[in-house]
Short mmCIF file of C-alpha atoms and ligand atoms in Angstrom, two decimals:
data_model
loop_
_atom_site.label_atom_id
_atom_site.label_comp_id
_atom_site.label_asym_id
_atom_site.label_seq_id
_atom_site.Cartn_x
_atom_site.Cartn_y
_atom_site.Cartn_z
CA MET A 1 0.36 -0.40 -0.18
CA PRO A 2 1.09 3.10 -0.93
CA VAL A 3 2.62 5.30 2.36
CA THR A 4 1.49 9.46 2.81
CA ALA A 5 4.26 11.02 4.20
CA GLU A 6 3.24 14.59 5.61
CA PRO A 7 5.18 17.75 3.99
CA GLY A 8 8.41 18.89 6.60
CA ARG A 9 7.50 16.13 9.04
CA ASP A 10 8.09 12.57 7.47
CA VAL A 11 12.32 12.93 6.99
CA VAL A 12 15.01 10.45 6.01
CA LEU A 13 18.28 10.88 7.54
CA THR A 14 20.38 9.07 4.71
CA LEU A 15 24.50 9.18 6.32
CA SER A 16 27.77 6.67 5.62
CA SER A 17 30.68 7.59 7.20
CA PRO A 18 34.37 6.35 8.73
CA ASP A 19 32.56 3.33 11.26
CA ARG A 20 33.10 4.84 15.11
CA PRO A 21 31.32 3.25 17.63
CA GLY A 22 28.27 6.31 18.65
CA ILE A 23 27.35 7.47 15.62
CA VAL A 24 23.71 5.31 15.83
CA HIS A 25 24.06 7.06 19.43
CA ALA A 26 24.64 10.74 18.31
CA VAL A 27 22.73 10.72 15.81
CA SER A 28 19.62 9.98 18.17
CA GLY A 29 20.28 11.86 20.35
CA VAL A 30 19.69 14.80 17.66
CA ALA A 31 16.37 13.06 16.80
CA LEU A 32 15.52 12.67 20.51
CA GLU A 33 15.75 16.97 21.05
CA GLN A 34 14.80 17.59 18.53
CA GLY A 35 11.22 15.82 19.02
CA LEU A 36 11.62 13.13 16.27
CA THR A 37 10.16 9.84 16.42
CA ILE A 38 12.27 7.12 14.82
CA THR A 39 9.95 5.30 12.58
CA ASP A 40 12.74 2.70 10.97
CA SER A 41 16.05 2.77 11.38
CA GLN A 42 18.47 0.47 9.05
CA GLN A 43 22.24 0.51 9.73
CA PHE A 44 25.45 -1.29 8.11
CA ALA A 45 28.86 -1.36 8.75
CA ASP A 46 30.69 -2.57 5.45
CA PRO A 47 33.25 -4.87 6.91
CA SER A 48 35.68 -4.33 3.10
CA SER A 49 35.29 -0.24 3.11
CA GLY A 50 35.32 0.39 7.06
CA GLU A 51 32.57 2.42 6.60
CA PHE A 52 29.12 2.26 7.67
CA HIS A 53 25.89 4.03 6.45
CA LEU A 54 22.52 4.97 7.95
CA ARG A 55 19.37 5.45 6.62
CA MET A 56 16.31 6.83 9.08
CA GLU A 57 13.38 7.80 9.07
CA LEU A 58 11.64 10.15 11.50
CA ARG A 59 8.58 11.86 12.32
CA ARG A 60 8.10 14.95 13.73
CA ASP A 61 5.75 15.01 15.87
CA GLY A 62 2.87 17.25 17.22
CA ASP A 63 2.38 21.00 15.17
CA GLY A 64 5.00 22.75 15.48
CA ALA A 65 6.33 21.58 18.72
CA GLN A 66 8.56 23.65 21.07
CA GLY A 67 8.05 26.92 18.09
CA ARG A 68 9.35 24.88 15.70
CA PRO A 69 7.70 24.56 12.39
CA ALA A 70 6.14 21.40 11.54
CA THR A 71 6.39 21.64 7.68
CA GLY A 72 7.03 23.40 5.37
CA PRO A 73 11.33 23.93 3.62
CA ALA A 74 11.78 25.91 7.26
CA GLY A 75 11.36 22.41 9.17
CA ILE A 76 13.69 20.26 6.57
CA ALA A 77 16.39 23.47 6.97
CA ASP A 78 16.52 23.57 10.51
CA LEU A 79 16.42 19.94 10.66
CA ARG A 80 19.35 20.02 8.38
CA ALA A 81 21.04 22.64 11.00
CA ALA A 82 20.22 20.35 13.90
CA PHE A 83 22.37 16.67 12.47
CA ALA A 84 25.32 19.41 11.18
CA PRO A 85 27.12 19.18 14.34
CA VAL A 86 26.85 15.23 13.97
CA GLY A 87 28.48 15.05 9.89
CA GLU A 88 30.53 17.35 10.61
CA ARG A 89 32.23 14.79 13.92
CA PHE A 90 31.82 11.88 11.88
CA GLY A 91 33.54 12.76 8.97
CA ALA A 92 29.95 11.27 6.78
CA GLN A 93 28.26 12.70 3.94
CA TRP A 94 24.28 12.93 5.04
CA ASP A 95 21.55 14.51 4.09
CA VAL A 96 17.86 15.09 5.57
CA HIS A 97 15.27 14.68 2.69
CA ASP A 98 11.59 15.59 2.30
CA ARG A 99 9.61 12.91 2.26
CA ALA A 100 6.39 14.16 0.95
CA GLU A 101 8.15 15.98 -2.39
CA PRO A 102 7.64 13.19 -4.43
CA HIS A 103 11.41 12.87 -6.99
CA ARG A 104 10.73 14.24 -10.19
CA VAL A 105 12.05 11.46 -12.75
CA LEU A 106 11.96 12.26 -16.48
CA VAL A 107 11.71 8.89 -18.30
CA MET A 108 13.32 8.10 -22.00
CA VAL A 109 11.92 5.12 -23.94
CA SER A 110 12.85 3.82 -27.32
CA ARG A 111 10.61 1.24 -28.76
CA MET A 112 9.00 -1.05 -26.22
CA GLY A 113 7.39 0.55 -23.63
CA HIS A 114 6.66 -2.86 -20.85
CA CYS A 115 9.14 -0.91 -18.08
CA LEU A 116 7.16 2.70 -19.01
CA ASN A 117 4.37 1.58 -18.67
CA ASP A 118 4.40 -0.55 -15.45
CA LEU A 119 6.60 2.64 -14.40
CA LEU A 120 3.83 5.14 -15.32
CA PHE A 121 0.12 2.66 -13.10
CA ARG A 122 2.87 2.09 -10.04
CA ALA A 123 3.78 6.46 -9.40
CA ARG A 124 0.50 7.00 -10.98
CA ASN A 125 -1.51 4.96 -8.09
CA GLY A 126 0.77 6.15 -5.24
CA GLN A 127 3.11 2.55 -4.85
CA ILE A 128 6.53 5.29 -5.90
CA PRO A 129 6.68 8.33 -4.77
CA ILE A 130 7.32 10.19 -7.93
CA THR A 131 5.99 12.79 -10.22
CA VAL A 132 7.19 12.31 -14.03
CA PRO A 133 7.03 15.97 -16.03
CA ALA A 134 8.21 14.53 -19.19
CA ILE A 135 8.52 11.48 -21.32
CA VAL A 136 10.65 11.98 -24.47
CA SER A 137 11.54 9.86 -27.10
CA ASN A 138 13.49 8.72 -30.31
CA HIS A 139 10.70 7.78 -31.29
CA GLU A 140 6.17 8.45 -30.81
CA ASP A 141 5.35 4.79 -30.94
CA PHE A 142 4.54 5.73 -26.56
CA ALA A 143 3.05 9.24 -26.85
CA ASP A 144 -0.63 7.92 -27.32
CA LEU A 145 0.82 6.56 -23.36
CA ALA A 146 1.89 9.59 -23.06
CA ALA A 147 -1.66 11.37 -23.27
CA TRP A 148 -3.45 8.91 -21.41
CA HIS A 149 -1.67 9.54 -18.69
CA GLY A 150 -1.72 13.57 -19.28
CA ILE A 151 1.67 13.31 -19.50
CA PRO A 152 4.06 16.14 -22.15
CA PHE A 153 5.44 14.09 -24.60
CA HIS A 154 8.46 14.80 -25.88
CA HIS A 155 9.73 13.22 -29.77
CA VAL A 156 13.39 13.56 -29.87
CA PRO A 157 14.81 11.93 -33.10
CA VAL A 158 18.41 11.01 -32.34
CA THR A 159 20.78 9.60 -35.09
CA ARG A 160 24.47 9.73 -34.97
CA ASP A 161 24.78 12.77 -36.78
CA THR A 162 21.86 14.43 -34.85
CA LYS A 163 22.79 13.17 -31.39
CA PRO A 164 24.53 16.38 -30.10
CA GLN A 165 21.75 18.62 -31.13
CA ALA A 166 19.69 15.51 -29.16
CA GLU A 167 21.51 15.87 -26.23
CA GLN A 168 21.22 19.39 -25.86
CA ARG A 169 16.88 19.45 -26.01
CA LEU A 170 16.81 16.38 -23.55
CA ARG A 171 18.99 19.02 -20.93
CA GLU A 172 16.98 21.81 -21.85
CA LEU A 173 13.97 19.15 -20.79
CA LEU A 174 15.76 18.36 -17.94
CA ALA A 175 16.36 22.76 -16.41
CA LYS A 176 12.31 23.45 -17.59
CA HIS A 177 10.80 20.45 -15.50
CA ASP A 178 13.38 20.41 -12.66
CA VAL A 179 14.27 17.06 -12.93
CA ASP A 180 15.81 14.75 -10.39
CA THR A 181 16.60 11.37 -12.16
CA ILE A 182 16.20 10.11 -15.38
CA ALA A 183 14.74 6.49 -16.40
CA LEU A 184 15.79 5.39 -18.44
CA ALA A 185 12.44 2.44 -19.41
CA ARG A 186 14.67 0.70 -22.57
CA TYR A 187 15.81 3.46 -24.33
CA MET A 188 17.86 2.49 -26.73
CA GLN A 189 21.16 5.69 -27.40
CA VAL A 190 24.13 5.67 -26.55
CA LEU A 191 24.40 8.90 -23.58
CA SER A 192 27.08 11.11 -23.76
CA PRO A 193 29.84 10.56 -21.47
CA GLN A 194 29.39 13.76 -20.36
CA LEU A 195 25.85 13.88 -19.37
CA CYS A 196 27.00 10.57 -17.73
CA ALA A 197 29.33 11.87 -15.93
CA ASP A 198 26.54 15.72 -15.22
CA MET A 199 24.12 12.92 -13.30
CA SER A 200 25.47 10.84 -12.26
CA GLY A 201 23.77 9.14 -10.44
CA ARG A 202 20.56 9.71 -10.80
CA ILE A 203 20.22 7.86 -14.27
CA ILE A 204 19.08 4.46 -13.57
CA ASN A 205 19.09 2.17 -17.06
CA ILE A 206 16.97 -0.84 -17.18
CA HIS A 207 19.60 -4.41 -19.11
CA HIS A 208 17.65 -7.47 -20.05
CA SER A 209 20.47 -9.34 -18.70
CA LEU A 210 21.87 -10.86 -15.87
CA LEU A 211 25.01 -7.90 -15.93
CA PRO A 212 27.73 -9.04 -16.20
CA SER A 213 26.25 -11.17 -18.41
CA PHE A 214 25.46 -10.68 -22.22
CA LYS A 215 26.57 -6.39 -22.01
CA GLY A 216 25.52 -4.38 -25.00
CA ALA A 217 23.08 -5.22 -28.03
CA ARG A 218 20.86 -8.53 -27.76
CA PRO A 219 21.37 -9.14 -24.72
CA TYR A 220 18.79 -13.03 -25.49
CA THR A 221 20.26 -14.25 -28.81
CA GLN A 222 23.27 -13.83 -26.65
CA ALA A 223 21.22 -15.73 -23.87
CA HIS A 224 19.69 -17.86 -26.28
CA ASP A 225 22.89 -18.88 -28.04
CA ARG A 226 24.76 -19.63 -24.59
CA GLY A 227 21.78 -22.40 -23.95
CA VAL A 228 20.60 -20.32 -20.46
CA LYS A 229 18.45 -21.92 -17.78
CA VAL A 230 17.80 -18.28 -16.64
CA ILE A 231 17.75 -14.73 -18.02
CA GLY A 232 17.35 -12.05 -16.12
CA ALA A 233 17.48 -7.75 -16.08
CA THR A 234 19.52 -5.65 -14.10
CA ALA A 235 18.47 -2.10 -13.25
CA HIS A 236 22.02 -0.48 -12.87
CA TYR A 237 23.03 3.53 -12.85
CA VAL A 238 24.37 4.75 -16.38
CA THR A 239 28.22 5.73 -16.29
CA ALA A 240 30.47 6.35 -19.57
CA ASP A 241 31.17 2.85 -20.09
CA LEU A 242 28.26 1.22 -21.26
CA ASP A 243 26.58 -1.61 -18.63
CA GLU A 244 29.09 -1.21 -16.83
CA GLY A 245 26.69 1.20 -13.09
CA PRO A 246 26.74 0.24 -10.66
CA ILE A 247 23.88 -2.10 -10.28
CA ILE A 248 20.40 -1.56 -8.37
CA GLU A 249 18.83 -4.41 -8.37
CA GLN A 250 18.35 -7.42 -10.68
CA ASP A 251 15.93 -10.32 -10.85
CA PHE A 252 15.64 -13.60 -12.80
CA ARG A 253 13.19 -15.94 -14.22
CA ARG A 254 14.32 -20.12 -15.08
CA VAL A 255 13.42 -20.73 -19.69
CA ASP A 256 14.76 -24.03 -21.15
CA HIS A 257 16.17 -25.18 -24.37
CA ARG A 258 12.79 -25.32 -25.46
CA LEU A 259 12.44 -20.86 -26.11
CA THR A 260 13.77 -19.18 -29.28
CA PRO A 261 15.46 -15.43 -28.76
CA GLU A 262 12.41 -13.75 -30.24
CA GLN A 263 10.74 -16.04 -26.86
CA LEU A 264 13.34 -15.02 -24.07
CA ALA A 265 12.89 -11.49 -24.77
CA GLN A 266 8.88 -11.83 -24.35
CA ALA A 267 9.10 -13.52 -20.81
CA GLY A 268 11.90 -11.65 -19.93
CA GLN A 269 9.36 -8.10 -19.64
CA GLU A 270 7.83 -9.23 -16.57
CA VAL A 271 10.78 -9.50 -14.33
CA GLU A 272 12.25 -5.93 -16.78
CA ALA A 273 10.30 -3.39 -15.81
CA ALA A 274 9.73 -6.06 -12.35
CA ALA A 275 13.77 -5.25 -11.70
CA PHE A 276 13.07 -1.68 -13.10
CA SER A 277 9.99 -0.16 -11.03
CA ARG A 278 11.83 -1.35 -8.12
CA ALA A 279 14.95 0.20 -8.40
CA VAL A 280 13.47 4.20 -9.37
CA ARG A 281 11.37 3.06 -6.00
CA TRP A 282 14.63 1.92 -4.05
CA HIS A 283 15.97 5.14 -5.33
CA ALA A 284 12.98 7.92 -4.70
CA GLU A 285 13.25 6.36 -0.88
CA HIS A 286 16.97 7.16 -0.86
CA ARG A 287 17.30 3.67 0.16
CA VAL A 288 19.86 2.69 -2.54
CA VAL A 289 23.38 4.04 -0.71
CA LEU A 290 26.16 4.52 -3.88
CA ARG A 291 29.42 4.34 -3.46
CA GLY A 292 31.69 3.54 -6.22
CA GLY A 293 31.68 0.37 -8.14
CA ARG A 294 28.38 -1.14 -5.40
CA THR A 295 25.74 -0.35 -4.02
CA VAL A 296 24.59 -0.38 -1.03
CA VAL A 297 20.55 -0.98 -1.11
CA PHE A 298 17.99 -1.33 2.01
CA ASN A 299 15.04 -2.37 1.12
N1 LIG B 301 26.30 5.99 -21.41
C1 LIG B 301 25.08 5.18 -21.24
N2 LIG B 301 24.17 5.13 -22.70
C2 LIG B 301 23.15 4.48 -22.17
C3 LIG B 301 23.66 3.03 -21.14
C4 LIG B 301 24.74 2.78 -20.58
O1 LIG B 301 25.39 2.23 -19.50
N3 LIG B 301 25.72 3.80 -20.50
N4 LIG B 301 22.75 1.30 -21.09
C5 LIG B 301 21.81 2.26 -22.63
C6 LIG B 301 20.76 0.84 -22.64
N5 LIG B 301 21.69 0.19 -23.42
C7 LIG B 301 21.72 -1.50 -22.76
O2 LIG B 301 20.26 -2.09 -22.10
C8 LIG B 301 21.96 -0.14 -24.78
C9 LIG B 301 21.47 0.88 -25.31
C10 LIG B 301 21.93 1.40 -26.79
C11 LIG B 301 23.08 -0.12 -27.37
C12 LIG B 301 23.19 1.04 -28.56
O3 LIG B 301 24.30 0.34 -29.02
N6 LIG B 301 22.63 2.04 -29.93
C13 LIG B 301 23.36 2.42 -30.47
C14 LIG B 301 22.16 2.91 -31.53
C15 LIG B 301 20.70 1.48 -31.23
C16 LIG B 301 20.34 2.18 -32.52
O4 LIG B 301 20.38 2.76 -32.71
O5 LIG B 301 18.68 0.82 -32.35
C17 LIG B 301 23.93 3.84 -30.46
O6 LIG B 301 23.97 4.61 -29.61
O7 LIG B 301 24.80 3.62 -31.24
C18 LIG B 301 23.41 -0.26 -26.39
C19 LIG B 301 23.28 -0.60 -25.00
C20 LIG B 301 21.38 3.16 -22.29
N7 LIG B 301 22.34 4.20 -22.87
#
């Protein structure tokens, strides 16, 4: 069931720092001082990196208790001010996020619409806390679907020669719609290294194989030729290195020798959409910690 959060009252604190005793104690102490109830808390002390990662869901009790605003940007700003000394003390990367502020996700698609369709449905019914301000495609196949959802659709054709202009148009739309994250819902064009760098950790792609197997084009043909007994999908952050970005979520299903590459592709659509929608939701809910080439996911 979708969780309805209240603006400024329901917040998420995310923190990563070198591991040492006292971090949770310090954070929960500030929560107590600020009249916050801890409604969920997950942490991971990574033995391979020596880092400590924390995700805490907090609710401010009362309406403006002790004169503090319970809602709105002021609520977030004063909570950030309150937690700042703890962040400083532990040398942490941290932030406080308003759970009621929907993540603004621009979705890109080419000619396969199953991931787009699943994401739009889940966003519409509140299962995923995102707003989709625009859909961009290098084809016109899903203009009707966008219209049904009442979402602006931008056809931005791409050829080898027009890629720079197409990406400039994309950048204009990112700025116009104040986009937080780009979701590539089976968008089949390679993004430039510059855009990947500018949007590092903010572009999510669904690749239709269990990476690192079967990178690049036609992964189901590669899988068929290898005689696989499971197929799957990988949602990952996008980097300049094609299909090499940090993995967020994977899903799979069993198959056998009877399926052709086309039938494998058909069978894979369900797991692709499931993995993609979970990855976008976890990202929007600040559950994904991106550290180097790996992720920690508090799901
Ligand atoms: N910089 C990146 N861009 C994209 C990534 C990525 O990881 N880094 N993922 C892809 C999605 N993808 C596989 O999941 C993929 C898309 C496109 C291609 C490709 O060879 N595209 C050709 C054009 C193909 C066509 O016109 O149909 C190209 O861009 O020249 C391979 C893999 C999304 N982008």
